[in-house]
PDB file of N, CA and C in Angstrom:
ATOM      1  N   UNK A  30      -2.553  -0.085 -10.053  1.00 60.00           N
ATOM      2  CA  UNK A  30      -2.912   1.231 -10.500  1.00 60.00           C
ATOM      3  C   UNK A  30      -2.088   1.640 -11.709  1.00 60.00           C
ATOM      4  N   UNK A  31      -1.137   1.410 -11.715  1.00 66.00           N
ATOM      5  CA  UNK A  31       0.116   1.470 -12.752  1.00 66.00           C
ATOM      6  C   UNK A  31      -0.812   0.637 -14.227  1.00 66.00           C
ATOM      7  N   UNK A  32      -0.713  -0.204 -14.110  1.00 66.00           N
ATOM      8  CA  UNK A  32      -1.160  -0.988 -15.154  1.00 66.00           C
ATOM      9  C   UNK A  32      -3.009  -0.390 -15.742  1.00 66.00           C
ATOM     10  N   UNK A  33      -3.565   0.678 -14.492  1.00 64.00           N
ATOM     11  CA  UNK A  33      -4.657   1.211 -15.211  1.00 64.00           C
ATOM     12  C   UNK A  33      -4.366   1.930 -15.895  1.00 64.00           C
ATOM     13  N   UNK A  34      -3.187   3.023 -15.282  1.00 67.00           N
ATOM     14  CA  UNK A  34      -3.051   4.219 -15.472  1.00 67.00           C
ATOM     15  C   UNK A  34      -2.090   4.314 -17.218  1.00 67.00           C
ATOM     16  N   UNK A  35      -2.196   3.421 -17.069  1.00 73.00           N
ATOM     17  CA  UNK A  35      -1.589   2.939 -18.972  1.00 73.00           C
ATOM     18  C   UNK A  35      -2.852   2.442 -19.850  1.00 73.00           C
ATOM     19  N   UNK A  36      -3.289   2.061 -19.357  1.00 72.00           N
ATOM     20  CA  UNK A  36      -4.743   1.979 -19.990  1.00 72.00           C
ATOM     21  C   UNK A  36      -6.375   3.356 -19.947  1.00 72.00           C
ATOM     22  N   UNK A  37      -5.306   4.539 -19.656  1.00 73.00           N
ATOM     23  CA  UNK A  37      -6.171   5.680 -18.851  1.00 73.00           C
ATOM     24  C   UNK A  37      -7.412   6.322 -20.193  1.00 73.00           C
ATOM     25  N   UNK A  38      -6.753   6.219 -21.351  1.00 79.00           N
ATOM     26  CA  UNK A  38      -7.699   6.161 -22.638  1.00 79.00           C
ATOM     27  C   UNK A  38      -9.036   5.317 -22.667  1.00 79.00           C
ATOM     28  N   UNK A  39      -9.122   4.131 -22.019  1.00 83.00           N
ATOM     29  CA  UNK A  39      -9.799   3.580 -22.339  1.00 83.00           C
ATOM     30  C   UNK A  39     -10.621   3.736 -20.631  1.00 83.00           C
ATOM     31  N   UNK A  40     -11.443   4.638 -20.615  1.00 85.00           N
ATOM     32  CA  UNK A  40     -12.362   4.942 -19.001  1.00 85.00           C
ATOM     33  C   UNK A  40     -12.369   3.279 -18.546  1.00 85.00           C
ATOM     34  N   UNK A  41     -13.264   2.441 -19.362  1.00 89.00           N
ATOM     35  CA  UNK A  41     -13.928   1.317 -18.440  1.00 89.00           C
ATOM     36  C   UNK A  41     -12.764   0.468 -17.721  1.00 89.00           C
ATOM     37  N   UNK A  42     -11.825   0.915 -19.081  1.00 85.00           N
ATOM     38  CA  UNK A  42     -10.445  -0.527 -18.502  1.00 85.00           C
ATOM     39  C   UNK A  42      -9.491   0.036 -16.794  1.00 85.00           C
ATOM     40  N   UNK A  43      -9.592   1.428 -17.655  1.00 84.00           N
ATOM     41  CA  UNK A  43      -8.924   2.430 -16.416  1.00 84.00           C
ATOM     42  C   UNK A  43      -9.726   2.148 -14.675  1.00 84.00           C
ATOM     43  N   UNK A  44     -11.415   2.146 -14.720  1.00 87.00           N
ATOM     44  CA  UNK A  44     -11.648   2.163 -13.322  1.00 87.00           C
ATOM     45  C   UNK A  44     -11.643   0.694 -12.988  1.00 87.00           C
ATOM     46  N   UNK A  45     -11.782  -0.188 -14.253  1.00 88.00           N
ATOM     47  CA  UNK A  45     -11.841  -1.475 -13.659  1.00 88.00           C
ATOM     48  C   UNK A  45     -10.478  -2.002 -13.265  1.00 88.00           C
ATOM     49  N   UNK A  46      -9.345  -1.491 -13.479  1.00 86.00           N
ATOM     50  CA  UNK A  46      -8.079  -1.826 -12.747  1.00 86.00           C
ATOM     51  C   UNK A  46      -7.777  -0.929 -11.286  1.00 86.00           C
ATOM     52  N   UNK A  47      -8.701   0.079 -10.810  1.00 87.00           N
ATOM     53  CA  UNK A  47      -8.605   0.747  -9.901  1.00 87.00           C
ATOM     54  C   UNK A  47      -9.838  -0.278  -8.973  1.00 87.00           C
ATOM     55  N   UNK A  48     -10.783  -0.993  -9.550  1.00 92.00           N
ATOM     56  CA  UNK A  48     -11.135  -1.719  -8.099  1.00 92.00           C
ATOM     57  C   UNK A  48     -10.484  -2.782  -7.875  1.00 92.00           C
ATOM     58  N   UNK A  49      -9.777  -3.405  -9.027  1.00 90.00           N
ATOM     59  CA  UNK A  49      -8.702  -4.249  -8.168  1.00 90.00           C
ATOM     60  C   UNK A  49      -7.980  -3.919  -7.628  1.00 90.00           C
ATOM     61  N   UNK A  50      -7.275  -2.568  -7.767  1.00 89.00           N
ATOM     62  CA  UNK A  50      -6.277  -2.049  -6.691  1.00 89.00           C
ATOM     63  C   UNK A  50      -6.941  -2.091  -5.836  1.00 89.00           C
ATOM     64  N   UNK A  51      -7.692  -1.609  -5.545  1.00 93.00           N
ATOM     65  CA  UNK A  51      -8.690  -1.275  -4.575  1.00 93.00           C
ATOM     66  C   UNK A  51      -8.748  -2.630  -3.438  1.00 93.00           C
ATOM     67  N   UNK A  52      -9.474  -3.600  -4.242  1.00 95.00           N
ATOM     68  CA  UNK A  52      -9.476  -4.670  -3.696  1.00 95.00           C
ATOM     69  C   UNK A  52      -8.023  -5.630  -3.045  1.00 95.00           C
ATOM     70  N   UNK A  53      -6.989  -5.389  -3.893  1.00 94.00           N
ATOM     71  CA  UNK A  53      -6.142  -5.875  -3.312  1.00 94.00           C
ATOM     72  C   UNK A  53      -5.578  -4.945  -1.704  1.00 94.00           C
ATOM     73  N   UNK A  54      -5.726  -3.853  -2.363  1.00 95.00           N
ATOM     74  CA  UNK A  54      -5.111  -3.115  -0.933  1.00 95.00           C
ATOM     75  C   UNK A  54      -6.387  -3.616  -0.221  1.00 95.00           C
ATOM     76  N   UNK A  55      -7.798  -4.320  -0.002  1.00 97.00           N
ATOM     77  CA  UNK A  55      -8.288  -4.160   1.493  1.00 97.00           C
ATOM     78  C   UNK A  55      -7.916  -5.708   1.541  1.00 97.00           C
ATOM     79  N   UNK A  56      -7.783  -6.299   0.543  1.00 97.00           N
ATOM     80  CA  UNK A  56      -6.929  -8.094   0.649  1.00 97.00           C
ATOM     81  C   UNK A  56      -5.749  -7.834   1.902  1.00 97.00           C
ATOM     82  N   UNK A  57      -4.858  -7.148   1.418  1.00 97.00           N
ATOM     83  CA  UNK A  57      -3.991  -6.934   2.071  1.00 97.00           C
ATOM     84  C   UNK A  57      -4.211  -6.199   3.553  1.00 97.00           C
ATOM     85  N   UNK A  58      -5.174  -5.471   3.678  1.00 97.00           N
ATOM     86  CA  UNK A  58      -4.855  -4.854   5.117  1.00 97.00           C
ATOM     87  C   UNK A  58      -5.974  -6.141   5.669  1.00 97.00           C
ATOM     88  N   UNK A  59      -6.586  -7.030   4.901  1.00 98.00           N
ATOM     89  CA  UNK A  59      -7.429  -7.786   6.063  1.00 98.00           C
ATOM     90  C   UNK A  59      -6.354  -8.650   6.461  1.00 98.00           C
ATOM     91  N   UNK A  60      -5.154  -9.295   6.115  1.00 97.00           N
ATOM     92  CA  UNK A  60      -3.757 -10.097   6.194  1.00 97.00           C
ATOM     93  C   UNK A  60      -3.036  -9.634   7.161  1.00 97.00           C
ATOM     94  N   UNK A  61      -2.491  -7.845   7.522  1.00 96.00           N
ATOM     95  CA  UNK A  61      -2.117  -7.528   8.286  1.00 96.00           C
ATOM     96  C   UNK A  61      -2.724  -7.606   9.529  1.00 96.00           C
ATOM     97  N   UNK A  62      -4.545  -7.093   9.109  1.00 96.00           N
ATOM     98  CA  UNK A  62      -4.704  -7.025  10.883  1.00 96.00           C
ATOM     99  C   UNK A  62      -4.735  -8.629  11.178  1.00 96.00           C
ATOM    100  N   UNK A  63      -4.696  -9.401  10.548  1.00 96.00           N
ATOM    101  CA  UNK A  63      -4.984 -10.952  11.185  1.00 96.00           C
ATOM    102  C   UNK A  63      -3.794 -11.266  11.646  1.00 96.00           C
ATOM    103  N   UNK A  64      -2.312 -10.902  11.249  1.00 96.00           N
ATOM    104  CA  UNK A  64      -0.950 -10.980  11.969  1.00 96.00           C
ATOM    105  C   UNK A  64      -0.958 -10.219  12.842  1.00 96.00           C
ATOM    106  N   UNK A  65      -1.796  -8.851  13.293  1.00 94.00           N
ATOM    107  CA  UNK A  65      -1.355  -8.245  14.331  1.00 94.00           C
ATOM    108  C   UNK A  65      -1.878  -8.847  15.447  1.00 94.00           C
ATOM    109  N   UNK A  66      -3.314  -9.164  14.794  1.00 95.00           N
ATOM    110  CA  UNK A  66      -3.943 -10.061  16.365  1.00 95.00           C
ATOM    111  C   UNK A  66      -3.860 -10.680  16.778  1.00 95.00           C
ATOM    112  N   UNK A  67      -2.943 -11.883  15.672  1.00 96.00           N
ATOM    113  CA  UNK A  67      -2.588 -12.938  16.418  1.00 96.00           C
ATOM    114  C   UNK A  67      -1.104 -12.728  16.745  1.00 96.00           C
ATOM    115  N   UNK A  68      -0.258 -11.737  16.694  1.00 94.00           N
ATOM    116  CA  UNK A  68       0.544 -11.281  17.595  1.00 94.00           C
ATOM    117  C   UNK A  68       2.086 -12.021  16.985  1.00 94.00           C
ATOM    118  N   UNK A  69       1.338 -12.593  15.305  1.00 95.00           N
ATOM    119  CA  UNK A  69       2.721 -12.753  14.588  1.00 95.00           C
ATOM    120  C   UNK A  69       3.240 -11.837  13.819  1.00 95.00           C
ATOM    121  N   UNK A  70       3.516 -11.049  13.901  1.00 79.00           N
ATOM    122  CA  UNK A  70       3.925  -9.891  13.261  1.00 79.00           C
ATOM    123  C   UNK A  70       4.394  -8.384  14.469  1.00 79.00           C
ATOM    124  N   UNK A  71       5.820  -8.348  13.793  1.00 73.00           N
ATOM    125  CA  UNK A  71       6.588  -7.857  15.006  1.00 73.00           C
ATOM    126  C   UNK A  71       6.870  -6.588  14.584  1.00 73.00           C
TER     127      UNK A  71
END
């Protein structure tokens, strides 16, 4: 988001770095719930 939000002049560059945030944060919570279920993550 940081790296859009420096690019905030330019609309297209700005939302297209907000769906990679985007995307990484649901990257990341699909990682967590797969450690919680499998009960590695304490």
């Amino acid at each position: 988001m940081v790296e859009g939000y420096g690019r905030r002049r330019y609309k297209s560059d700005y939302i297209r770095f907000l769906v990679y945030a985007h995307s990484s944060v649901d990257e990341t919570r699909d990682h967590l719930e797969s450690l919680f279920e499998t009960k590695s993550l304490t």
